[in-house]
JSON list of C-alpha atoms in Angstrom, two decimals:
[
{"chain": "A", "resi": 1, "resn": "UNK", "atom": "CA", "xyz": [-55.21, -75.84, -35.82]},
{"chain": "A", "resi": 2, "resn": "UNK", "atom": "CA", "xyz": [-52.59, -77.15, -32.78]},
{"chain": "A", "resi": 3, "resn": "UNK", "atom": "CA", "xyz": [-52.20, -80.77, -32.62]},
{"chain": "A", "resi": 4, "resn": "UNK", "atom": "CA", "xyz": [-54.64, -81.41, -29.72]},
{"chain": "A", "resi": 5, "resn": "UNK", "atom": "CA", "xyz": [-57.05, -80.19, -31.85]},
{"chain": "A", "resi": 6, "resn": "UNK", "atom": "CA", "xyz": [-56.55, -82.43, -34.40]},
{"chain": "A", "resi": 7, "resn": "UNK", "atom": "CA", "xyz": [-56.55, -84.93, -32.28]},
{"chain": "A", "resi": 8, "resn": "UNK", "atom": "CA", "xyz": [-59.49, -84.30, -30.27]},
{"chain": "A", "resi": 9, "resn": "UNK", "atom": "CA", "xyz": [-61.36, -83.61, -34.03]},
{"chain": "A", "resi": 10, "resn": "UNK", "atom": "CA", "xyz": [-60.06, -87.29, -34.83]},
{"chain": "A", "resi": 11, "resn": "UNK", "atom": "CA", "xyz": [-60.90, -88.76, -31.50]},
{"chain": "A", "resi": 12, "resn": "UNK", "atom": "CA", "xyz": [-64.75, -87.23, -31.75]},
{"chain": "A", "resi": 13, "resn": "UNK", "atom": "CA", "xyz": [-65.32, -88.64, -35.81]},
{"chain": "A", "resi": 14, "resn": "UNK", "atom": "CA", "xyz": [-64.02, -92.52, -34.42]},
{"chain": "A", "resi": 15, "resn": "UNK", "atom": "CA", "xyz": [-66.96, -91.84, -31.92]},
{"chain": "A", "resi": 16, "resn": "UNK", "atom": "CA", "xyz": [-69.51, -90.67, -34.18]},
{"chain": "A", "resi": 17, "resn": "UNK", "atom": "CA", "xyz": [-71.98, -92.98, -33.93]},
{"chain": "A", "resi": 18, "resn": "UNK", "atom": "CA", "xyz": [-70.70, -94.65, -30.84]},
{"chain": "A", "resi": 19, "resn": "UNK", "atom": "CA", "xyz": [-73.78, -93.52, -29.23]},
{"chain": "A", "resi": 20, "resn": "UNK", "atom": "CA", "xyz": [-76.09, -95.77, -30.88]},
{"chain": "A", "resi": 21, "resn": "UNK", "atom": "CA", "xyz": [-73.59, -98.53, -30.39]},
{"chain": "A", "resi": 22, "resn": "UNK", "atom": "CA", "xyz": [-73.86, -98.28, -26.70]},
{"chain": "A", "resi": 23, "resn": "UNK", "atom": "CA", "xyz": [-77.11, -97.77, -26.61]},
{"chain": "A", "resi": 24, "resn": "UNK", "atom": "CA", "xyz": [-77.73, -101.02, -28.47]},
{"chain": "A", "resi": 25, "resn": "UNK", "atom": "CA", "xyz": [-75.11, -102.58, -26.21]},
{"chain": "A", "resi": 26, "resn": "UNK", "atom": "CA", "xyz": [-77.82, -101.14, -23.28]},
{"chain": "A", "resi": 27, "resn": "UNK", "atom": "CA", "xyz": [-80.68, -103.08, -25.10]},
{"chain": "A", "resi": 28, "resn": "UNK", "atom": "CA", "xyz": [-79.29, -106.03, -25.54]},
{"chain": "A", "resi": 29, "resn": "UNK", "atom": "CA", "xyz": [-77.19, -106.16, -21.77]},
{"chain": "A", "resi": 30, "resn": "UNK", "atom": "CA", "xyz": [-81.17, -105.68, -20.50]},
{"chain": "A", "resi": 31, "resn": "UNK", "atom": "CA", "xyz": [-82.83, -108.04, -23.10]},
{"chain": "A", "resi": 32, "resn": "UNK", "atom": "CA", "xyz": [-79.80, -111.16, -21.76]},
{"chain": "A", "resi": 33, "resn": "UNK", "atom": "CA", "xyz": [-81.81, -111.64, -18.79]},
{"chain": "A", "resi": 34, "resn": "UNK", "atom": "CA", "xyz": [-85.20, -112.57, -20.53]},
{"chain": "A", "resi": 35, "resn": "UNK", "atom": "CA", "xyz": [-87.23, -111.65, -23.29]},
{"chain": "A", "resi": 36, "resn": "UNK", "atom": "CA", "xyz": [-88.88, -108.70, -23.02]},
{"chain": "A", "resi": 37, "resn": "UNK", "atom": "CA", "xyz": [-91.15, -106.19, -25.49]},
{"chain": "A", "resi": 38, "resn": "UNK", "atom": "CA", "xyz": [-90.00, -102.67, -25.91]},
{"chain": "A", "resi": 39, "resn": "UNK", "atom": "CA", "xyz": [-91.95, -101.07, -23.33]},
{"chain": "A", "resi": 40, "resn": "UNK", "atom": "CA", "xyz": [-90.82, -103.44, -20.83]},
{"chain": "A", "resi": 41, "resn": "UNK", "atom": "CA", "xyz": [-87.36, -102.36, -21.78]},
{"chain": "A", "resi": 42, "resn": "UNK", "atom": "CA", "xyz": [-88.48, -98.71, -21.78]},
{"chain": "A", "resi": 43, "resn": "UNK", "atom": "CA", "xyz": [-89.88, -99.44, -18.38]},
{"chain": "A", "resi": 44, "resn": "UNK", "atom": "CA", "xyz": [-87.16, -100.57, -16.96]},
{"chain": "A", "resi": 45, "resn": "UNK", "atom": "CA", "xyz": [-84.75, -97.47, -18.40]},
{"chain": "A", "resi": 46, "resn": "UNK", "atom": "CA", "xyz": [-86.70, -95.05, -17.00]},
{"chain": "A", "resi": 47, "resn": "UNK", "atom": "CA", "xyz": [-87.77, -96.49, -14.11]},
{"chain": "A", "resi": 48, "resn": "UNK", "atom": "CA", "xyz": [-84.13, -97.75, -12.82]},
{"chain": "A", "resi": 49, "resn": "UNK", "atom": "CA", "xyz": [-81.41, -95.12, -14.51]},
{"chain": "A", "resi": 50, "resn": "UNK", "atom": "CA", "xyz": [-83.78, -92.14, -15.23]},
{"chain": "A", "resi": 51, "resn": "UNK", "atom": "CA", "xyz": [-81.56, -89.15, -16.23]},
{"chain": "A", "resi": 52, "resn": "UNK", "atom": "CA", "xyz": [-78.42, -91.35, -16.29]},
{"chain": "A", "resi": 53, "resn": "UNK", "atom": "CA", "xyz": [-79.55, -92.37, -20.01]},
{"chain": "A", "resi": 54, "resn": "UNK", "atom": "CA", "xyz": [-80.83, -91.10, -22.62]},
{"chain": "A", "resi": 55, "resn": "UNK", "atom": "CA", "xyz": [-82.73, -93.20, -24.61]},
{"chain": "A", "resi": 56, "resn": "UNK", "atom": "CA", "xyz": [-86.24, -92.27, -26.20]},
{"chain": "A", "resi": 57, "resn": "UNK", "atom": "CA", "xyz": [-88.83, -94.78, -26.64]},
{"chain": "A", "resi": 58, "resn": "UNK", "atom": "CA", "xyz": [-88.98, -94.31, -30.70]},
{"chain": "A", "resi": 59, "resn": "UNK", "atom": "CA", "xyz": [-85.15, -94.58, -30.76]},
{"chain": "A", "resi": 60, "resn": "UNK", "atom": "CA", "xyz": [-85.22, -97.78, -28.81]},
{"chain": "A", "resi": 61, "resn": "UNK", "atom": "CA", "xyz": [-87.80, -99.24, -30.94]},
{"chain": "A", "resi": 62, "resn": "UNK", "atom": "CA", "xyz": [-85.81, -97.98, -34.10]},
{"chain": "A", "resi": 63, "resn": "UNK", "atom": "CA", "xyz": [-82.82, -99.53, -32.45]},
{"chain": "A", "resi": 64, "resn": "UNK", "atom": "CA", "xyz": [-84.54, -102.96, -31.90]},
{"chain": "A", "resi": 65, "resn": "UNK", "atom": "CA", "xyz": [-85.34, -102.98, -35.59]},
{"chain": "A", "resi": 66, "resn": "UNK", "atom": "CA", "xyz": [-81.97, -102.24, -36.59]},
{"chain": "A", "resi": 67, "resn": "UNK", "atom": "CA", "xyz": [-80.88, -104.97, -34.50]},
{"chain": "A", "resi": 68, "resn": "UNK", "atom": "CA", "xyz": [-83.46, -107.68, -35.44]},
{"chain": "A", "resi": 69, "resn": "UNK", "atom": "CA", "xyz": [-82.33, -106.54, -39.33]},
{"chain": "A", "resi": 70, "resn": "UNK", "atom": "CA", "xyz": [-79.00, -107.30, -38.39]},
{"chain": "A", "resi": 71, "resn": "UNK", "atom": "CA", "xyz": [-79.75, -110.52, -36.55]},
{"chain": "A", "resi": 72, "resn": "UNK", "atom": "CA", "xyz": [-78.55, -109.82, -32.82]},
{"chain": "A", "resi": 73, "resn": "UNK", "atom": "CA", "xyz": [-82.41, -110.17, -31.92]},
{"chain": "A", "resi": 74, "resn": "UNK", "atom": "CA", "xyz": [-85.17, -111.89, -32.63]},
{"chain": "A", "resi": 75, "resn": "UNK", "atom": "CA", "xyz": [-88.87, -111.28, -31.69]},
{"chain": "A", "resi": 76, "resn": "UNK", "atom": "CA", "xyz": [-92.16, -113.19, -31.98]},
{"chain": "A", "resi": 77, "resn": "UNK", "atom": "CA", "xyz": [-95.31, -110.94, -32.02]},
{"chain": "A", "resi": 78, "resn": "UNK", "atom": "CA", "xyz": [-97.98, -111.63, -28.81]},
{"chain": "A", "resi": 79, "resn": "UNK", "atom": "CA", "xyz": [-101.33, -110.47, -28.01]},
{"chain": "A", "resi": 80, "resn": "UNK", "atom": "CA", "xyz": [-103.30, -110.49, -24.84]},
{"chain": "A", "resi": 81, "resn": "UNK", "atom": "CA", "xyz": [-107.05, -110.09, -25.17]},
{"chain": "A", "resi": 82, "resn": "UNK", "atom": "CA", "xyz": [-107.94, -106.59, -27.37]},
{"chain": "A", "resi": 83, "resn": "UNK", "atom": "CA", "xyz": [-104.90, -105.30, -26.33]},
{"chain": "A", "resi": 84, "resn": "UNK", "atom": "CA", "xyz": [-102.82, -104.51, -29.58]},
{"chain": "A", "resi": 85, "resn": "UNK", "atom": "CA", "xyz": [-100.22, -106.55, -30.66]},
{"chain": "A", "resi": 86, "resn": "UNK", "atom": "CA", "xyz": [-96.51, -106.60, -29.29]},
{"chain": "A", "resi": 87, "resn": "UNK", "atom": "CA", "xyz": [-92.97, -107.85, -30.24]},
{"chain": "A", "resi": 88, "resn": "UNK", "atom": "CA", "xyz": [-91.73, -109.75, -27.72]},
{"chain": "A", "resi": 89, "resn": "UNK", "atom": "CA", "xyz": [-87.58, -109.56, -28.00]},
{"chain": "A", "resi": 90, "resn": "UNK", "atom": "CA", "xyz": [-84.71, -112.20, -27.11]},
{"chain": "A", "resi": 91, "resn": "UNK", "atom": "CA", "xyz": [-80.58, -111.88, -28.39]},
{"chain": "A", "resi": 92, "resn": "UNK", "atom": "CA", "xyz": [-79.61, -114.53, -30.47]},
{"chain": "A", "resi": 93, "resn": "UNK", "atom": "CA", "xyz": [-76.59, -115.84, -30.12]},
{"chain": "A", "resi": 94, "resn": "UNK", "atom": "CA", "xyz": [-74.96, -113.71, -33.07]},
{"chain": "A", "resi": 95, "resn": "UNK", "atom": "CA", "xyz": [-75.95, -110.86, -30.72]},
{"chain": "A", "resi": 96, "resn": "UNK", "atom": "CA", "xyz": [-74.51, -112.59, -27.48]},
{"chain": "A", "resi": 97, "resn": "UNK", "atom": "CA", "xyz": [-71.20, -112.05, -29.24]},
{"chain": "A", "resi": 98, "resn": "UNK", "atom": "CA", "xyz": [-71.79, -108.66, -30.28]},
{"chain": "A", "resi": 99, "resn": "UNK", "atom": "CA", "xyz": [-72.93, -107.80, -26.73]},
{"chain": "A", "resi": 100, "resn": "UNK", "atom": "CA", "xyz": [-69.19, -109.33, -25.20]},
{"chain": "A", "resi": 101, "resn": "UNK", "atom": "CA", "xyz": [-67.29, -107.77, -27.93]},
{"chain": "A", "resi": 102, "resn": "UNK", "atom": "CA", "xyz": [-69.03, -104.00, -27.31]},
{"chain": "A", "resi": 103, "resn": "UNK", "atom": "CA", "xyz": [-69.02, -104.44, -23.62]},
{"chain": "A", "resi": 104, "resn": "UNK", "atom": "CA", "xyz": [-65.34, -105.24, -23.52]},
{"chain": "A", "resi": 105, "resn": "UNK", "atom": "CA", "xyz": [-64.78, -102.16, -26.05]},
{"chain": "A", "resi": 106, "resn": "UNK", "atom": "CA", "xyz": [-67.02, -99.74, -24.27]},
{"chain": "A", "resi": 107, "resn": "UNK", "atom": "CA", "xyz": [-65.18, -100.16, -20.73]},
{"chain": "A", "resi": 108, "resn": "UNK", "atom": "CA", "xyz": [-61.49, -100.20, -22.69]},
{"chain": "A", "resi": 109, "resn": "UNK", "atom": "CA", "xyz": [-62.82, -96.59, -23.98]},
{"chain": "A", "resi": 110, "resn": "UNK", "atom": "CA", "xyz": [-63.37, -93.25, -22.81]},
{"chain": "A", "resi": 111, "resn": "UNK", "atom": "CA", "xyz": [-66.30, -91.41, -24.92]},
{"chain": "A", "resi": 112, "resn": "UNK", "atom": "CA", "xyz": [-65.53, -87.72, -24.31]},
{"chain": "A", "resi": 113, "resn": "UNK", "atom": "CA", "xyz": [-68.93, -85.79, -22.71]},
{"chain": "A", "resi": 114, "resn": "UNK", "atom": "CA", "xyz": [-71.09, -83.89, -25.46]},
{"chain": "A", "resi": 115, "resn": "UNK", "atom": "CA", "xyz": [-71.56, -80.62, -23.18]},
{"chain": "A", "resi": 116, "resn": "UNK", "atom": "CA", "xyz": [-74.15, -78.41, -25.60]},
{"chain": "A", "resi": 117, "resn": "UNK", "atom": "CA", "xyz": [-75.51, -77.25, -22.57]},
{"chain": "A", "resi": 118, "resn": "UNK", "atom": "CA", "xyz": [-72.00, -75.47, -22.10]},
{"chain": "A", "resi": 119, "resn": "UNK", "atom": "CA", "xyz": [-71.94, -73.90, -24.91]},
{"chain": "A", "resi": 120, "resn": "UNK", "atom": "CA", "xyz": [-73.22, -70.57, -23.56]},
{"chain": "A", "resi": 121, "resn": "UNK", "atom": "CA", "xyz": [-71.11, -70.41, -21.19]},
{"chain": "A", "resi": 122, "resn": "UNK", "atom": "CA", "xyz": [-68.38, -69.31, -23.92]},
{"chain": "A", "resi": 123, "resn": "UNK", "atom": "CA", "xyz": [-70.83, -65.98, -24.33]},
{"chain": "A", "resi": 124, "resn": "UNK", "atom": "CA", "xyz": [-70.95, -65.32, -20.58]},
{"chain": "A", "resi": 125, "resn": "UNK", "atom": "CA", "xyz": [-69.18, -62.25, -20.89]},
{"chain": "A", "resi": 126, "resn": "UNK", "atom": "CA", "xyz": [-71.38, -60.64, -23.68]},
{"chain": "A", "resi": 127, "resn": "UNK", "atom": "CA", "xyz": [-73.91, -59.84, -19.80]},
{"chain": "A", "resi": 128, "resn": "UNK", "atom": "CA", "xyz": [-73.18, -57.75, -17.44]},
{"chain": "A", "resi": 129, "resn": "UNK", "atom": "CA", "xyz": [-72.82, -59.99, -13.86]},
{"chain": "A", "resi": 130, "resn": "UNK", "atom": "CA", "xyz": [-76.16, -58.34, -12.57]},
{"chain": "A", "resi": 131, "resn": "UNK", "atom": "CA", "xyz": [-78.19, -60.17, -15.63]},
{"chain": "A", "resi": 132, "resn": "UNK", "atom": "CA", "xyz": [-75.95, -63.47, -15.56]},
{"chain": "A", "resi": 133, "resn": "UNK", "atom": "CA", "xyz": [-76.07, -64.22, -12.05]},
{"chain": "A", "resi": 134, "resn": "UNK", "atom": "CA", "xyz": [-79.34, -65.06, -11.77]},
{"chain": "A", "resi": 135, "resn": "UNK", "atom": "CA", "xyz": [-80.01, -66.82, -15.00]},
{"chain": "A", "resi": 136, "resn": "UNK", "atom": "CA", "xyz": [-76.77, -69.09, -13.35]},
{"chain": "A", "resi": 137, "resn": "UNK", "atom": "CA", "xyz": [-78.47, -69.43, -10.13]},
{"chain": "A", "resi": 138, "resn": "UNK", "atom": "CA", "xyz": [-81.32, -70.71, -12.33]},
{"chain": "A", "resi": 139, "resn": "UNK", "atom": "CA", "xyz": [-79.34, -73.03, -13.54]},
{"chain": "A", "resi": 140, "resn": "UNK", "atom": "CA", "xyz": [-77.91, -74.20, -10.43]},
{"chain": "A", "resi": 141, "resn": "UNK", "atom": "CA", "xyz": [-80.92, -74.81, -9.09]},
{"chain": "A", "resi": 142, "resn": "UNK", "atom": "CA", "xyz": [-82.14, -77.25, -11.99]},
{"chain": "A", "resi": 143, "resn": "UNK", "atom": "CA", "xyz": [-78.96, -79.06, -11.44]},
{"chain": "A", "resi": 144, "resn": "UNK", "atom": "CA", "xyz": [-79.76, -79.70, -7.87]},
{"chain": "A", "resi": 145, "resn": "UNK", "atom": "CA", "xyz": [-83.46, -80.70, -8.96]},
{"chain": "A", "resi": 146, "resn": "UNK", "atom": "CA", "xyz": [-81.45, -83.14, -11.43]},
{"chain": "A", "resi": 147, "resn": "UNK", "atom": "CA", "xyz": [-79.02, -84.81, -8.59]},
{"chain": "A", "resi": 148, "resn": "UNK", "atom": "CA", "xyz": [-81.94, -85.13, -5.86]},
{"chain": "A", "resi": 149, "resn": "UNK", "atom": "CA", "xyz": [-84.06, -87.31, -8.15]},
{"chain": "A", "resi": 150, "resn": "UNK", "atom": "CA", "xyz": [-81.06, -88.86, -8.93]},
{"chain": "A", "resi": 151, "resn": "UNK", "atom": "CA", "xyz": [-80.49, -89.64, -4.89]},
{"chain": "A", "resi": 152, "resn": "UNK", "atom": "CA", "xyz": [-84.34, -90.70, -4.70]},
{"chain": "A", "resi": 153, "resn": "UNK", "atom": "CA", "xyz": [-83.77, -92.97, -7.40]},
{"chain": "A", "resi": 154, "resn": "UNK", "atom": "CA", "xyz": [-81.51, -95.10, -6.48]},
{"chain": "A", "resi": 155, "resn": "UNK", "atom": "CA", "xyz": [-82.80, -95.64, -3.45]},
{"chain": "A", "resi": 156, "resn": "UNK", "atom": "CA", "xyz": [-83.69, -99.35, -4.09]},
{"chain": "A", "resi": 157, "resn": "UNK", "atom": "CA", "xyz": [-80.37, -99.90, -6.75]},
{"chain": "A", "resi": 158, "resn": "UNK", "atom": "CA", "xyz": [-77.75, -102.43, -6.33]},
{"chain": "A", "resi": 159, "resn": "UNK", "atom": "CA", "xyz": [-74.95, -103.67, -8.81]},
{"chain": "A", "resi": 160, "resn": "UNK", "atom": "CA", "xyz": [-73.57, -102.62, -11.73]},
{"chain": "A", "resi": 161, "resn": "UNK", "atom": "CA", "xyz": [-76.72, -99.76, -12.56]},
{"chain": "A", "resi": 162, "resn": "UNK", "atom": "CA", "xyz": [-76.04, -98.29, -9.26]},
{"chain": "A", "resi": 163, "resn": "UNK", "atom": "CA", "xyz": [-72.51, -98.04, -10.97]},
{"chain": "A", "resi": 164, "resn": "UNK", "atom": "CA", "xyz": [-74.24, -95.74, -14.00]},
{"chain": "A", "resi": 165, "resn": "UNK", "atom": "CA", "xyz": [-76.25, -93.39, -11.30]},
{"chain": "A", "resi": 166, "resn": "UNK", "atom": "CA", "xyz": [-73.01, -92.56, -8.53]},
{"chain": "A", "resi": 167, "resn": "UNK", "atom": "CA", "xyz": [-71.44, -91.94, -12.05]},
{"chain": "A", "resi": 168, "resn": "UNK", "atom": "CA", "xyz": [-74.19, -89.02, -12.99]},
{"chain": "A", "resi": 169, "resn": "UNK", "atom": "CA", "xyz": [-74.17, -88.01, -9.46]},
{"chain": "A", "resi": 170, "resn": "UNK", "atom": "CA", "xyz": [-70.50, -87.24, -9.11]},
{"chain": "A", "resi": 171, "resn": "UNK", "atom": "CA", "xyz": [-70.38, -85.33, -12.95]},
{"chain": "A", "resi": 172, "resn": "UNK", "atom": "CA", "xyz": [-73.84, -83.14, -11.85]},
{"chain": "A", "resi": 173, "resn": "UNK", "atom": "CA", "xyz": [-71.56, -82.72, -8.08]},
{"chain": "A", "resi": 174, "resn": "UNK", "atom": "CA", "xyz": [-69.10, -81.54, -9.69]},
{"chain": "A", "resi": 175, "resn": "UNK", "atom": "CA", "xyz": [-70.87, -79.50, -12.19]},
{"chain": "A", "resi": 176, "resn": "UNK", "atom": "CA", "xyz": [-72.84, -77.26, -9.13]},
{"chain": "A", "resi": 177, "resn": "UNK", "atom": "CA", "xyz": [-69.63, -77.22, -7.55]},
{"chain": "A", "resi": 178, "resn": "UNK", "atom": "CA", "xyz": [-68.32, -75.59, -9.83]},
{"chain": "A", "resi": 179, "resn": "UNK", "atom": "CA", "xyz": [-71.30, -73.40, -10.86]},
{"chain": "A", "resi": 180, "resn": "UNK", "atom": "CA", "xyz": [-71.51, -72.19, -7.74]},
{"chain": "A", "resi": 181, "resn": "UNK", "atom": "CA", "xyz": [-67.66, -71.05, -8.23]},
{"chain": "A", "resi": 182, "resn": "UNK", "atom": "CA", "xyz": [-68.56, -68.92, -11.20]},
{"chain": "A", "resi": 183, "resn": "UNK", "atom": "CA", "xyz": [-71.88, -66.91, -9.52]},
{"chain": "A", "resi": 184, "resn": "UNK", "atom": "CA", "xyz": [-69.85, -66.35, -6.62]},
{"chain": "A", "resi": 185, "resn": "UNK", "atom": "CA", "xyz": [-66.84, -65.10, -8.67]},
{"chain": "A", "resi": 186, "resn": "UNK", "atom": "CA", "xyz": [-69.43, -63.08, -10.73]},
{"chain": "A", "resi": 187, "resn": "UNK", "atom": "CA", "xyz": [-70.97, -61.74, -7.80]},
{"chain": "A", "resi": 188, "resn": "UNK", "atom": "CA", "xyz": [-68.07, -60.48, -6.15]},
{"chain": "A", "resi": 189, "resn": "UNK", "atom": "CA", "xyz": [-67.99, -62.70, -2.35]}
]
């Protein structure tokens, strides 16, 4: 192994895990404006940053949990006629802190990407150009779907979550940019 390696193999075990951290961090930034149950919070994930974030609903409820456990939230449990019963959430002031002390980390750190998607890429070679270009085109072509219901989306954004979507856009920009590089190297004009 060459140093950069090492380093990079260091850099990527401090971040293991990091993901749920921010993701917590993105539950409890949401939850400081007012007390909300988990679908609201779901609601408002996939309604308002879509693709930018990942976030399933069973992971955010599993991440609530974890967090009420370790006493950044609280929740009370509601009902509204038959309807079954919710948890209604709200950060304590133990998870106030937390939130300043990750959001100060998280913008004082760069988390390398996670590019699986990429990893096939390394076998490109193992087709012949006639079989790869299209499959790339393919690919291209999602990508584009992905960045125009990105531009649809944020349509009616302002402030710092506009800041997460231009931040998708440019990466998926620059990703068909340079997609379209390799099928036009591979296809010869």
């Amino acid at each position: 192994y060459n140093l950069s390696r090492l380093v990079h193999m260091d850099y990527m075990l401090l971040r293991k895990g990091a993901g749920y951290m921010e993701r917590k961090l993105l539950l409890l930034g949401l939850l400081r404006g007012s007390e909300m149950y988990g679908y609201q919070l779901n609601e408002i994930i996939d309604t308002h940053m879509g693709t930018s974030v990942h976030l399933t609903r069973p992971t955010a409820y599993r991440l609530l949990n974890q967090m009420a456990d370790d006493g950044w939230v609280t929740f009370h449990e509601e009902q509204e006629g038959r309807r079954p019963t919710r948890r209604v959430f709200t950060v304590t002031e133990q998870g106030e802190r937390v939130f300043q002390e990750r959001l100060r980390t998280c913008l004082a750190d760069y988390a390398y990407p996670d590019y699986q998607s990429a990893i096939c890429l390394a076998f490109l070679d193992q087709l012949e150009a006639s079989e790869a270009v299209p499959l790339l085109e393919e690919r291209r072509d999602r990508l584009n779907m992905l960045l125009e219901s990105l531009v649809v989306d944020d349509a009616h954004e302002t402030g710092s979550i506009q800041l997460v979507i231009d931040h998708h856009k440019r990466l998926l920009q620059a990703e068909l940019d340079w997609m379209q590089e390799i099928i036009k190297s591979l296809s010869g004009s």
